[in-house]
């Protein structure tokens, strides 16, 4: 029913454009292929003859647009329709819980580089947090040195705190995803060795 190509993209073998999807001729057609990897480009969807009903597929698309489907390893949003359909199909038909994994993580797993990649990304987000806190302290000190009016001082501090809090929150969220992703990886891919 489904297959995964060398780039980690899920292809539906029953897709009406399957022959076109598996043989991109050049780089640009390969990029365009990502937009075509959806049920909406298939005649089975139009005729309501797919694995899921047309309304269910539309519901899945809407959930995907709201960031409901995230990569199990890194927390990146999964926006490839057929990846989501693949997961739901195996869950409903065979009662098999498959993890949603983005193409980047799939590629890293395939080349045994996921642990190295996740360590680099965790270091990157930790560095972002440290730099954000440093700049917050630096600007607060810098603003104290200048004799500014209290209102402008507080407005600048509030703006800087808001920006730093947004960066801080996003980094914490990503670190959390990578932490649980690494735990999941070590549990479910125990035979893979990290390339250092």
mmCIF file of C-alpha atoms in Angstrom:
data_model
loop_
_atom_site.group_PDB
_atom_site.id
_atom_site.type_symbol
_atom_site.label_atom_id
_atom_site.label_comp_id
_atom_site.label_asym_id
_atom_site.label_seq_id
_atom_site.Cartn_x
_atom_site.Cartn_y
_atom_site.Cartn_z
ATOM 1 C CA UNK A 1 0.000 0.000 0.000
ATOM 2 C CA UNK A 2 2.746 2.470 0.966
ATOM 3 C CA UNK A 3 6.462 2.737 0.381
ATOM 4 C CA UNK A 4 9.151 5.098 1.583
ATOM 5 C CA UNK A 5 11.576 6.542 -0.959
ATOM 6 C CA UNK A 6 15.279 7.212 -0.388
ATOM 7 C CA UNK A 7 14.535 10.709 0.958
ATOM 8 C CA UNK A 8 12.089 9.412 3.563
ATOM 9 C CA UNK A 9 8.938 10.535 1.752
ATOM 10 C CA UNK A 10 5.928 8.240 1.991
ATOM 11 C CA UNK A 11 4.410 7.285 -1.365
ATOM 12 C CA UNK A 12 1.013 5.664 -1.785
ATOM 13 C CA UNK A 13 1.165 2.827 -4.329
ATOM 14 C CA UNK A 14 -2.526 3.299 -5.137
ATOM 15 C CA UNK A 15 -2.118 7.010 -5.903
ATOM 16 C CA UNK A 16 -3.398 7.750 -9.409
ATOM 17 C CA UNK A 17 -0.146 9.641 -10.182
ATOM 18 C CA UNK A 18 2.127 7.004 -8.628
ATOM 19 C CA UNK A 19 4.248 6.480 -11.763
ATOM 20 C CA UNK A 20 4.899 10.215 -11.968
ATOM 21 C CA UNK A 21 5.661 10.449 -8.231
ATOM 22 C CA UNK A 22 8.341 7.756 -8.192
ATOM 23 C CA UNK A 23 10.352 9.091 -11.128
ATOM 24 C CA UNK A 24 11.151 12.785 -10.799
ATOM 25 C CA UNK A 25 13.269 13.756 -13.810
ATOM 26 C CA UNK A 26 15.256 16.634 -12.338
ATOM 27 C CA UNK A 27 15.885 18.643 -9.189
ATOM 28 C CA UNK A 28 12.978 21.054 -9.723
ATOM 29 C CA UNK A 29 10.515 18.267 -10.380
ATOM 30 C CA UNK A 30 11.779 16.621 -7.204
ATOM 31 C CA UNK A 31 11.013 19.831 -5.272
ATOM 32 C CA UNK A 32 7.604 20.065 -6.925
ATOM 33 C CA UNK A 33 6.951 16.468 -5.885
ATOM 34 C CA UNK A 34 6.562 17.542 -2.250
ATOM 35 C CA UNK A 35 3.476 19.556 -3.179
ATOM 36 C CA UNK A 36 2.073 16.590 -5.092
ATOM 37 C CA UNK A 37 2.436 14.142 -2.186
ATOM 38 C CA UNK A 38 -1.127 14.550 -1.022
ATOM 39 C CA UNK A 39 -4.429 12.760 -1.390
ATOM 40 C CA UNK A 40 -5.948 15.831 -3.022
ATOM 41 C CA UNK A 41 -3.948 15.199 -6.217
ATOM 42 C CA UNK A 42 -5.318 11.652 -6.485
ATOM 43 C CA UNK A 43 -8.434 10.638 -8.410
ATOM 44 C CA UNK A 44 -9.375 8.195 -5.623
ATOM 45 C CA UNK A 45 -9.819 11.156 -3.283
ATOM 46 C CA UNK A 46 -12.031 12.966 -5.794
ATOM 47 C CA UNK A 47 -14.173 9.838 -6.297
ATOM 48 C CA UNK A 48 -14.252 9.106 -2.533
ATOM 49 C CA UNK A 49 -12.580 5.698 -3.068
ATOM 50 C CA UNK A 50 -9.550 6.175 -0.822
ATOM 51 C CA UNK A 51 -8.659 4.316 2.389
ATOM 52 C CA UNK A 52 -10.429 7.071 4.293
ATOM 53 C CA UNK A 53 -13.500 9.058 3.332
ATOM 54 C CA UNK A 54 -13.104 12.448 1.703
ATOM 55 C CA UNK A 55 -14.389 14.222 4.821
ATOM 56 C CA UNK A 56 -11.951 12.311 7.054
ATOM 57 C CA UNK A 57 -9.048 13.255 4.776
ATOM 58 C CA UNK A 58 -10.115 16.917 4.887
ATOM 59 C CA UNK A 59 -10.244 16.664 8.686
ATOM 60 C CA UNK A 60 -6.720 15.187 8.726
ATOM 61 C CA UNK A 61 -5.487 18.025 6.490
ATOM 62 C CA UNK A 62 -7.009 20.644 8.800
ATOM 63 C CA UNK A 63 -5.390 19.022 11.851
ATOM 64 C CA UNK A 64 -2.071 18.975 10.006
ATOM 65 C CA UNK A 65 -2.329 22.688 9.292
ATOM 66 C CA UNK A 66 -2.841 23.320 13.020
ATOM 67 C CA UNK A 67 0.483 21.626 13.885
ATOM 68 C CA UNK A 68 -1.227 18.588 15.382
ATOM 69 C CA UNK A 69 1.159 16.088 13.794
ATOM 70 C CA UNK A 70 4.753 16.417 15.006
ATOM 71 C CA UNK A 71 7.900 14.379 14.420
ATOM 72 C CA UNK A 72 8.361 11.869 17.230
ATOM 73 C CA UNK A 73 12.087 12.550 17.434
ATOM 74 C CA UNK A 74 12.580 16.299 16.961
ATOM 75 C CA UNK A 75 9.134 17.891 17.239
ATOM 76 C CA UNK A 76 9.147 19.335 13.733
ATOM 77 C CA UNK A 77 5.715 19.745 12.167
ATOM 78 C CA UNK A 78 4.791 16.950 9.749
ATOM 79 C CA UNK A 79 3.067 18.514 6.791
ATOM 80 C CA UNK A 80 3.377 15.712 4.267
ATOM 81 C CA UNK A 81 -0.127 14.374 3.910
ATOM 82 C CA UNK A 82 0.802 10.834 2.898
ATOM 83 C CA UNK A 83 3.038 10.392 5.959
ATOM 84 C CA UNK A 84 0.064 11.145 8.185
ATOM 85 C CA UNK A 85 -2.280 8.906 6.165
ATOM 86 C CA UNK A 86 0.335 6.119 6.327
ATOM 87 C CA UNK A 87 0.455 6.322 10.131
ATOM 88 C CA UNK A 88 -3.336 6.470 10.540
ATOM 89 C CA UNK A 89 -3.869 3.648 8.038
ATOM 90 C CA UNK A 90 -1.632 1.253 9.965
ATOM 91 C CA UNK A 91 -3.206 2.331 13.261
ATOM 92 C CA UNK A 92 -6.784 1.721 12.110
ATOM 93 C CA UNK A 93 -6.324 -1.292 9.818
ATOM 94 C CA UNK A 94 -3.576 -3.267 11.602
ATOM 95 C CA UNK A 95 -3.661 -1.662 15.082
ATOM 96 C CA UNK A 96 0.053 -0.863 14.756
ATOM 97 C CA UNK A 97 1.234 2.393 16.313
ATOM 98 C CA UNK A 98 3.826 3.844 13.932
ATOM 99 C CA UNK A 99 5.807 6.922 14.925
ATOM 100 C CA UNK A 100 5.657 9.967 12.695
ATOM 101 C CA UNK A 101 9.232 10.805 11.769
ATOM 102 C CA UNK A 102 10.212 13.763 9.601
ATOM 103 C CA UNK A 103 12.409 13.296 6.544
ATOM 104 C CA UNK A 104 15.435 14.915 8.222
ATOM 105 C CA UNK A 105 15.336 12.503 11.171
ATOM 106 C CA UNK A 106 14.635 9.560 8.848
ATOM 107 C CA UNK A 107 17.730 10.441 6.830
ATOM 108 C CA UNK A 108 19.827 10.772 10.002
ATOM 109 C CA UNK A 109 18.584 7.407 11.289
ATOM 110 C CA UNK A 110 19.343 5.781 7.950
ATOM 111 C CA UNK A 111 22.941 7.019 8.055
ATOM 112 C CA UNK A 112 23.356 6.313 11.811
ATOM 113 C CA UNK A 113 23.876 10.015 12.534
ATOM 114 C CA UNK A 114 20.782 10.774 14.605
ATOM 115 C CA UNK A 115 22.508 10.938 17.997
ATOM 116 C CA UNK A 116 25.220 13.230 16.635
ATOM 117 C CA UNK A 117 22.608 15.406 14.926
ATOM 118 C CA UNK A 118 20.428 15.610 18.029
ATOM 119 C CA UNK A 119 23.436 16.472 20.214
ATOM 120 C CA UNK A 120 24.365 19.319 17.846
ATOM 121 C CA UNK A 121 20.797 20.597 17.864
ATOM 122 C CA UNK A 122 20.547 20.392 21.672
ATOM 123 C CA UNK A 123 23.824 22.292 21.988
ATOM 124 C CA UNK A 124 22.512 24.884 19.527
ATOM 125 C CA UNK A 125 19.319 25.462 21.527
ATOM 126 C CA UNK A 126 21.202 25.561 24.838
ATOM 127 C CA UNK A 127 23.544 28.148 23.340
ATOM 128 C CA UNK A 128 20.528 30.189 22.215
ATOM 129 C CA UNK A 129 19.187 30.169 25.777
ATOM 130 C CA UNK A 130 22.536 31.242 27.241
ATOM 131 C CA UNK A 131 22.956 34.011 24.642
ATOM 132 C CA UNK A 132 19.385 35.224 25.244
ATOM 133 C CA UNK A 133 19.948 35.471 28.986
ATOM 134 C CA UNK A 134 23.309 37.183 28.420
ATOM 135 C CA UNK A 135 21.779 39.792 26.108
ATOM 136 C CA UNK A 136 18.924 40.394 28.518
ATOM 137 C CA UNK A 137 21.402 41.110 31.323
ATOM 138 C CA UNK A 138 23.648 43.106 28.990
ATOM 139 C CA UNK A 139 20.840 45.358 27.772
ATOM 140 C CA UNK A 140 19.468 45.811 31.289
ATOM 141 C CA UNK A 141 22.924 46.915 32.468
ATOM 142 C CA UNK A 142 23.386 49.085 29.369
ATOM 143 C CA UNK A 143 20.052 50.799 29.985
ATOM 144 C CA UNK A 144 20.960 51.397 33.635
ATOM 145 C CA UNK A 145 24.173 53.162 32.626
ATOM 146 C CA UNK A 146 22.281 55.640 30.469
ATOM 147 C CA UNK A 147 20.169 57.991 32.430
ATOM 148 C CA UNK A 148 16.859 57.328 30.670
ATOM 149 C CA UNK A 149 13.440 58.377 31.735
ATOM 150 C CA UNK A 150 11.807 55.647 33.808
ATOM 151 C CA UNK A 151 9.015 55.144 31.264
ATOM 152 C CA UNK A 152 11.289 54.615 28.268
ATOM 153 C CA UNK A 153 13.544 52.413 30.402
ATOM 154 C CA UNK A 154 10.647 50.185 31.418
ATOM 155 C CA UNK A 155 9.244 50.043 27.898
ATOM 156 C CA UNK A 156 12.614 48.934 26.497
ATOM 157 C CA UNK A 157 13.036 46.352 29.263
ATOM 158 C CA UNK A 158 9.537 44.974 28.632
ATOM 159 C CA UNK A 159 10.171 44.693 24.880
ATOM 160 C CA UNK A 160 13.542 43.009 25.401
ATOM 161 C CA UNK A 161 12.097 40.651 28.035
ATOM 162 C CA UNK A 162 9.284 39.720 25.674
ATOM 163 C CA UNK A 163 11.689 38.922 22.813
ATOM 164 C CA UNK A 164 13.972 36.919 25.099
ATOM 165 C CA UNK A 165 11.016 35.033 26.590
ATOM 166 C CA UNK A 166 9.787 34.040 23.110
ATOM 167 C CA UNK A 167 13.245 32.753 22.141
ATOM 168 C CA UNK A 168 13.634 31.067 25.532
ATOM 169 C CA UNK A 169 10.235 29.325 25.309
ATOM 170 C CA UNK A 170 10.840 28.068 21.761
ATOM 171 C CA UNK A 171 14.273 26.740 22.699
ATOM 172 C CA UNK A 172 12.940 24.980 25.803
ATOM 173 C CA UNK A 173 10.188 23.405 23.707
ATOM 174 C CA UNK A 174 12.712 22.158 21.124
ATOM 175 C CA UNK A 175 15.029 20.847 23.852
ATOM 176 C CA UNK A 176 12.128 18.952 25.373
ATOM 177 C CA UNK A 177 11.266 17.384 21.998
ATOM 178 C CA UNK A 178 14.879 16.359 21.425
ATOM 179 C CA UNK A 179 15.200 14.973 24.971
ATOM 180 C CA UNK A 180 12.176 12.703 24.561
ATOM 181 C CA UNK A 181 13.169 11.965 20.951
ATOM 182 C CA UNK A 182 16.589 10.724 22.044
ATOM 183 C CA UNK A 183 14.984 8.540 24.728
ATOM 184 C CA UNK A 184 12.580 7.134 22.125
ATOM 185 C CA UNK A 185 15.420 6.563 19.667
ATOM 186 C CA UNK A 186 17.557 4.717 22.215
ATOM 187 C CA UNK A 187 14.610 2.536 23.199
ATOM 188 C CA UNK A 188 13.398 1.647 19.697
ATOM 189 C CA UNK A 189 16.663 1.721 17.715
ATOM 190 C CA UNK A 190 19.077 0.024 20.139
ATOM 191 C CA UNK A 191 21.254 -1.625 17.472
ATOM 192 C CA UNK A 192 22.262 1.610 15.769
ATOM 193 C CA UNK A 193 25.653 2.996 16.653
ATOM 194 C CA UNK A 194 26.363 6.701 16.476
ATOM 195 C CA UNK A 195 28.853 7.960 13.883
ATOM 196 C CA UNK A 196 31.269 10.303 15.637
#
